[in-house]
Amino acid sequence: MDSIIKKVENREELTLQEGEKLYELDIFTLGKLADSIRRELHGDKSYFNINRHINPTNICKDICKFCAYSSNRKNPNPYTMSHDEILEIVEKSSNRGAKEIHIVSAHNDRVGLNWYLDIFQKIKDKFPDIHIKALTAAEIHFLSEEYNLSYDEVIDMMIESGVDSMPGGGAEIFDERVREYICKGKVSSAGWLEIHKLWHQRGRKSNATMLFGHIESRRDRIDHMIRLRDLQKESGGFNAFIPLVYQRENNYLNVKDIITGQEILKTMAISRIMLHNIPNIKAYWVTSTVNLALVAQEFGANDLDGTIERESINSSAGADSHNGIDLIKFVELIQNSGFRPVERDSLYNELKEY
Ligand code: V47
């Protein structure tokens, strides 16, 4: 174990086995190692943004076992927003100071390609300063299959329509066996990575998520991180890594063991250590709870996502995020936890210190 700790201290890259072994360290040692990397990169700054999540439809042709958001037997409440409804939301959010609109939908095969793409142009025409983060690699794969387009073609259409960056959703867990069980039929791991690579090749930025705390092993998590680390070496386009804690309610993945706070913090810390080439680790308060996200700042995380305003994907599965979080409260919580809240834009340019 000493030699692994030395490697971390010397900022050397760890192997799969070494990454897995890190879990055997006590949480304080692990936290200290991750915190020293976090402070080297970001000091005591904790980033967040003022954003708005919009989930325009929950009608989905795929069935992911962990998903409580899509309309199905457990959640028979299908909806699809019109472009006018979406524009009205963007207008209100923009007036409240939102600088980023994060749009993620289900895979709706009834609305047509233009419903997916035209909204971005409409938002850009009316709100040219708003950053649009939209379409996960899973959605891009769905559009490519549904409309017989290559990934390149869909990506070029997104860019033409005004999408600025890509969110990190749909990555789940890359291990093929786990993936087959939890989200059969969704974009493959190789497809997810390929789409992000093509996006990065156009000089664009994206994020990467990992859904954990369900049936995956520790090894699967490290393998997931290493596949991202390898792509990042090639493309350099990932801004942030976001470990998403699995929410248990209203879905078909029957997970008996609840992941502990310690295991969540260890995973955050290990991600900071393994992913030396991804600049930001995001503790997404929606899935970790706000309190644990604040603690995670001492375990490698330097970003807390944003105020969100409304969120449906994770709140459908039990997260306390339906109405976002108040800006002043958020800033005070970060300050009171001993960190310096810095509002950033979507590309991590600093906008304001509080
Ligand atoms: O892809 C679905 C996950 C993701 C559950 O890029 C679940 O900045 C936990 O990707 N429990 C969507 N997670 C959210 C997402 C995201 C969020 C915030 C910021 C960014 C970013 C991206 O939510 C999905 C899926 O992996 N998810 N169901 C669940 N039961």
XYZ file of C-alpha atoms and ligand atoms in Angstrom:
384
model
C 0.000 0.000 0.000
C 2.882 2.368 0.800
C 4.097 2.230 -2.781
C 0.635 3.188 -4.054
C 0.481 6.140 -1.659
C 3.940 7.217 -2.853
C 2.745 7.035 -6.455
C -0.242 9.255 -5.617
C 2.016 11.716 -3.830
C 4.351 11.775 -6.836
C 1.324 12.323 -9.089
C 1.976 9.111 -11.014
C -0.789 7.337 -12.883
C -2.388 4.352 -11.134
C -3.350 1.019 -12.699
C -6.709 -0.740 -12.375
C -5.416 -2.942 -9.547
C -3.890 0.016 -7.718
C -7.094 2.016 -8.074
C -9.096 -0.860 -6.626
C -6.635 -1.183 -3.766
C -7.210 2.475 -2.819
C -10.607 1.459 -1.430
C -8.754 -0.469 1.302
C -7.309 2.752 2.671
C -9.128 4.348 5.589
C -11.337 7.226 4.573
C -9.166 9.905 6.231
C -5.958 8.896 4.445
C -7.830 8.724 1.167
C -9.461 12.107 1.803
C -6.119 13.685 2.584
C -4.576 12.386 -0.650
C -7.488 13.589 -2.766
C -7.665 16.916 -0.953
C -4.001 17.662 -1.641
C -4.634 17.195 -5.385
C -7.809 19.282 -5.203
C -6.011 22.111 -3.389
C -3.069 21.987 -5.790
C -5.509 22.479 -8.685
C -8.156 24.759 -7.190
C -7.106 25.910 -3.707
C -10.152 26.491 -1.524
C -12.396 27.523 -4.415
C -15.623 25.640 -4.973
C -17.282 26.259 -8.285
C -20.971 26.396 -9.085
C -23.139 27.934 -11.766
C -26.562 29.496 -12.050
C -28.343 27.097 -14.324
C -31.688 25.670 -15.236
C -32.361 22.030 -16.030
C -35.125 21.282 -18.524
C -36.324 17.746 -19.238
C -38.676 18.291 -22.181
C -40.130 14.789 -22.532
C -40.266 11.607 -20.495
C -41.507 9.341 -23.277
C -38.745 6.840 -23.947
C -38.385 3.924 -26.307
C -35.631 2.448 -24.120
C -36.086 0.865 -20.713
C -33.210 1.388 -18.294
C -33.808 -0.534 -15.086
C -32.500 2.299 -12.881
C -34.652 5.001 -14.469
C -37.679 6.370 -12.645
C -38.090 9.322 -14.955
C -39.334 7.757 -18.175
C -43.029 7.168 -18.510
C -43.738 3.493 -17.845
C -45.814 1.194 -15.670
C -44.338 2.643 -12.473
C -44.685 6.219 -13.684
C -47.586 6.400 -16.139
C -47.470 10.126 -16.627
C -46.195 10.840 -20.143
C -45.499 14.425 -21.181
C -43.846 16.293 -24.029
C -43.263 20.039 -23.872
C -43.882 22.299 -26.848
C -41.096 24.600 -27.998
C -43.141 27.563 -26.753
C -43.304 26.048 -23.287
C -39.544 25.503 -23.299
C -38.895 29.058 -24.497
C -41.113 30.433 -21.740
C -39.073 28.528 -19.143
C -35.797 29.772 -20.644
C -37.080 33.362 -20.592
C -38.053 33.190 -16.922
C -34.783 31.507 -15.966
C -32.739 33.991 -17.956
C -34.536 36.844 -16.165
C -33.599 35.201 -12.869
C -29.941 35.153 -13.876
C -29.457 31.654 -15.329
C -26.507 31.512 -17.691
C -26.767 27.870 -18.685
C -29.695 25.792 -19.860
C -29.136 22.069 -19.416
C -31.549 20.146 -21.645
C -31.841 16.378 -21.381
C -34.766 14.339 -22.655
C -35.841 10.742 -22.900
C -35.681 8.908 -26.252
C -39.023 9.896 -27.731
C -39.668 8.312 -31.134
C -42.946 10.168 -31.705
C -41.846 13.799 -31.936
C -39.414 13.855 -34.868
C -35.856 15.063 -35.326
C -36.828 18.719 -35.656
C -38.537 18.748 -32.266
C -35.173 17.714 -30.787
C -32.975 20.106 -32.757
C -34.961 23.240 -33.656
C -35.430 24.273 -30.050
C -31.714 25.037 -29.723
C -31.801 27.524 -32.596
C -34.938 29.099 -31.156
C -33.250 29.526 -27.767
C -30.089 30.967 -29.363
C -32.107 33.406 -31.500
C -33.896 34.808 -28.449
C -31.149 34.433 -25.844
C -27.782 34.560 -27.622
C -25.829 34.762 -24.357
C -27.288 31.612 -22.822
C -24.986 28.590 -22.904
C -26.822 25.509 -24.141
C -25.619 22.225 -22.670
C -27.733 19.583 -24.309
C -28.139 16.071 -25.694
C -26.345 13.249 -23.949
C -24.417 10.680 -25.968
C -27.380 8.346 -25.325
C -29.729 10.811 -27.032
C -27.308 11.303 -29.916
C -27.128 7.536 -30.398
C -30.936 7.333 -30.305
C -31.299 10.111 -32.925
C -28.662 8.505 -35.124
C -30.443 5.125 -35.076
C -33.932 6.543 -35.382
C -33.177 8.820 -38.347
C -30.461 6.758 -39.994
C -27.767 9.370 -39.471
C -24.127 8.936 -38.523
C -22.894 10.244 -35.177
C -20.956 12.869 -37.156
C -24.108 14.051 -38.879
C -26.085 14.379 -35.643
C -23.203 16.204 -33.959
C -22.858 18.651 -36.848
C -26.592 19.340 -36.714
C -26.348 20.023 -32.976
C -23.571 22.509 -33.527
C -25.432 24.214 -36.373
C -28.480 24.484 -34.128
C -26.557 26.197 -31.344
C -25.607 23.532 -28.800
C -22.501 24.739 -26.957
C -21.476 21.774 -24.861
C -22.540 18.223 -24.092
C -23.649 16.949 -20.685
C -22.117 13.795 -19.284
C -25.247 11.674 -18.963
C -25.811 8.193 -20.327
C -22.379 6.857 -19.356
C -23.828 4.784 -16.474
C -21.179 2.046 -16.043
C -18.999 1.072 -18.977
C -18.466 -2.564 -17.987
C -20.374 -4.402 -20.712
C -21.924 -7.067 -18.466
C -23.320 -4.603 -15.951
C -24.420 -2.300 -18.759
C -26.264 -5.122 -20.511
C -28.188 -5.784 -17.294
C -29.029 -2.214 -16.224
C -29.610 -0.520 -19.583
C -29.760 -3.025 -22.416
C -30.298 -1.396 -25.795
C -28.885 1.986 -24.810
C -25.743 3.399 -26.456
C -22.818 1.007 -25.909
C -19.800 2.035 -23.853
C -17.685 2.248 -27.007
C -20.429 4.308 -28.678
C -20.615 6.707 -25.707
C -16.852 7.247 -25.810
C -16.824 7.560 -29.611
C -19.504 10.286 -29.544
C -17.601 12.321 -26.947
C -14.400 11.876 -28.962
C -16.103 13.216 -32.097
C -17.474 16.132 -30.099
C -14.034 16.917 -28.669
C -12.482 16.691 -32.151
C -14.591 19.723 -33.047
C -12.930 21.675 -30.248
C -15.956 21.319 -27.980
C -16.159 20.435 -24.290
C -18.242 17.865 -22.476
C -18.648 16.190 -19.094
C -18.602 12.553 -18.060
C -20.784 10.846 -15.475
C -20.680 7.494 -13.710
C -23.766 5.977 -12.098
C -22.682 4.072 -8.988
C -24.082 2.499 -5.839
C -26.233 -0.122 -7.575
C -24.961 -3.551 -8.757
C -21.531 -2.502 -10.002
C -18.319 -3.541 -8.260
C -15.514 -1.279 -7.125
C -13.488 -2.705 -9.994
C -16.189 -1.628 -12.474
C -15.925 1.935 -11.151
C -12.158 2.044 -11.571
C -12.445 0.511 -15.046
C -14.990 3.237 -15.909
C -12.600 5.955 -14.724
C -9.685 4.472 -16.664
C -11.657 4.373 -19.923
C -12.412 8.084 -19.439
C -8.812 8.847 -18.515
C -7.636 7.117 -21.707
C -9.988 9.107 -23.921
C -9.026 12.326 -22.158
C -5.355 11.662 -23.038
C -6.352 11.571 -26.672
C -8.950 14.330 -26.853
C -8.587 16.551 -23.764
C -12.239 17.586 -24.014
C -13.673 16.572 -20.647
C -14.245 19.444 -18.246
C -15.665 17.518 -15.335
C -16.244 14.058 -13.951
C -19.541 13.577 -12.108
C -20.078 10.484 -9.968
C -23.878 10.096 -9.720
C -25.147 8.256 -6.663
C -27.881 5.792 -7.612
C -31.353 6.806 -6.319
C -33.486 3.831 -5.373
C -37.130 4.801 -5.686
C -39.679 4.016 -8.430
C -37.472 1.925 -10.659
C -36.889 -1.674 -11.651
C -33.357 -2.174 -10.375
C -33.913 -4.066 -7.179
C -30.883 -3.030 -5.123
C -30.967 -4.299 -1.540
C -27.761 -2.824 -0.113
C -27.738 0.916 0.379
C -24.403 2.520 -0.436
C -22.849 4.133 2.625
C -21.692 7.734 2.955
C -18.153 6.414 3.424
C -18.272 4.486 0.159
C -19.581 7.578 -1.663
C -16.801 9.769 -0.257
C -14.171 7.136 -1.016
C -15.400 6.972 -4.610
C -15.253 10.768 -4.932
C -11.718 10.807 -3.527
C -10.581 7.926 -5.732
C -11.994 9.631 -8.808
C -9.933 12.745 -7.976
C -6.843 10.535 -7.696
C -7.427 8.344 -10.766
C -8.557 11.124 -13.099
C -5.493 13.331 -12.858
C -6.170 14.640 -16.367
C -9.785 15.762 -15.832
C -9.666 19.159 -14.163
C -12.920 19.177 -12.186
C -14.672 16.647 -9.961
C -18.299 17.528 -9.474
C -20.170 16.522 -6.323
C -23.643 16.650 -7.790
C -25.664 17.630 -4.720
C -28.822 16.291 -6.340
C -27.743 12.665 -5.990
C -25.338 12.873 -3.050
C -27.547 15.180 -0.928
C -26.361 18.727 -0.270
C -24.755 17.798 3.038
C -22.589 15.045 1.610
C -21.659 17.239 -1.368
C -20.376 19.831 1.104
C -18.274 17.179 2.850
C -17.086 15.898 -0.543
C -15.331 19.238 -0.998
C -12.759 17.822 1.431
C -12.586 14.564 -0.541
C -11.503 15.864 -3.923
C -14.619 17.593 -5.241
C -14.226 21.209 -6.367
C -17.535 21.767 -8.119
C -21.120 21.511 -6.858
C -23.017 21.934 -10.160
C -25.621 24.676 -9.817
C -28.908 26.040 -8.600
C -30.837 23.951 -11.187
C -34.338 25.437 -10.473
C -36.110 22.235 -11.482
C -34.995 18.672 -11.986
C -37.004 15.601 -12.929
C -34.662 12.693 -13.715
C -33.203 12.127 -10.274
C -36.067 13.584 -8.255
C -38.367 10.971 -9.847
C -36.113 8.359 -8.244
C -36.163 9.962 -4.801
C -33.649 12.839 -4.897
C -34.621 16.062 -3.131
C -33.993 18.241 -6.178
C -37.357 18.888 -7.797
C -37.170 22.634 -7.114
C -33.406 23.176 -7.225
C -31.645 25.153 -4.500
C -31.763 28.813 -3.553
C -28.669 30.746 -4.671
C -28.065 32.638 -1.420
C -28.531 29.491 0.653
C -26.163 27.575 -1.647
C -23.469 30.240 -1.377
C -23.809 30.407 2.411
C -23.571 26.644 2.737
C -20.340 26.597 0.723
C -18.909 29.469 2.774
C -19.896 27.879 6.075
C -18.205 24.664 5.063
C -14.889 26.486 4.758
C -14.661 26.915 0.986
C -14.754 29.932 -1.304
C -17.843 29.903 -3.570
C -16.972 30.979 -7.098
C -19.665 31.315 -9.710
C -18.372 29.957 -13.019
C -19.709 29.790 -16.523
C -20.268 26.495 -18.261
C -16.662 26.335 -19.469
C -15.198 27.075 -16.032
C -14.343 30.729 -16.609
C -14.715 32.462 -13.265
C -17.555 35.006 -13.133
C -17.980 36.107 -9.548
C -16.615 35.488 -6.076
C -19.130 35.631 -3.267
O -27.756 9.788 -17.567
C -30.976 8.158 -14.076
C -28.746 9.348 -14.200
C -28.298 11.043 -15.593
C -30.971 7.647 -11.987
O -23.008 16.981 -17.453
C -29.836 8.414 -12.246
O -22.961 18.614 -16.020
C -29.184 8.290 -10.065
O -26.200 13.206 -16.560
N -30.250 7.499 -9.754
C -28.741 12.416 -16.020
N -28.953 8.740 -11.297
C -28.076 13.489 -15.177
C -26.737 13.890 -15.738
C -26.091 15.124 -15.280
C -26.503 15.728 -14.118
C -25.872 16.907 -13.718
C -24.881 17.478 -14.447
C -24.469 16.871 -15.620
C -23.419 17.522 -16.429
C -25.075 15.686 -16.041
O -28.976 10.701 -14.396
C -28.596 9.898 -16.487
C -28.425 8.731 -15.548
O -27.090 8.317 -15.498
N -29.869 8.691 -13.547
N -31.667 7.515 -13.128
C -31.159 7.153 -10.665
N -32.189 6.351 -10.339
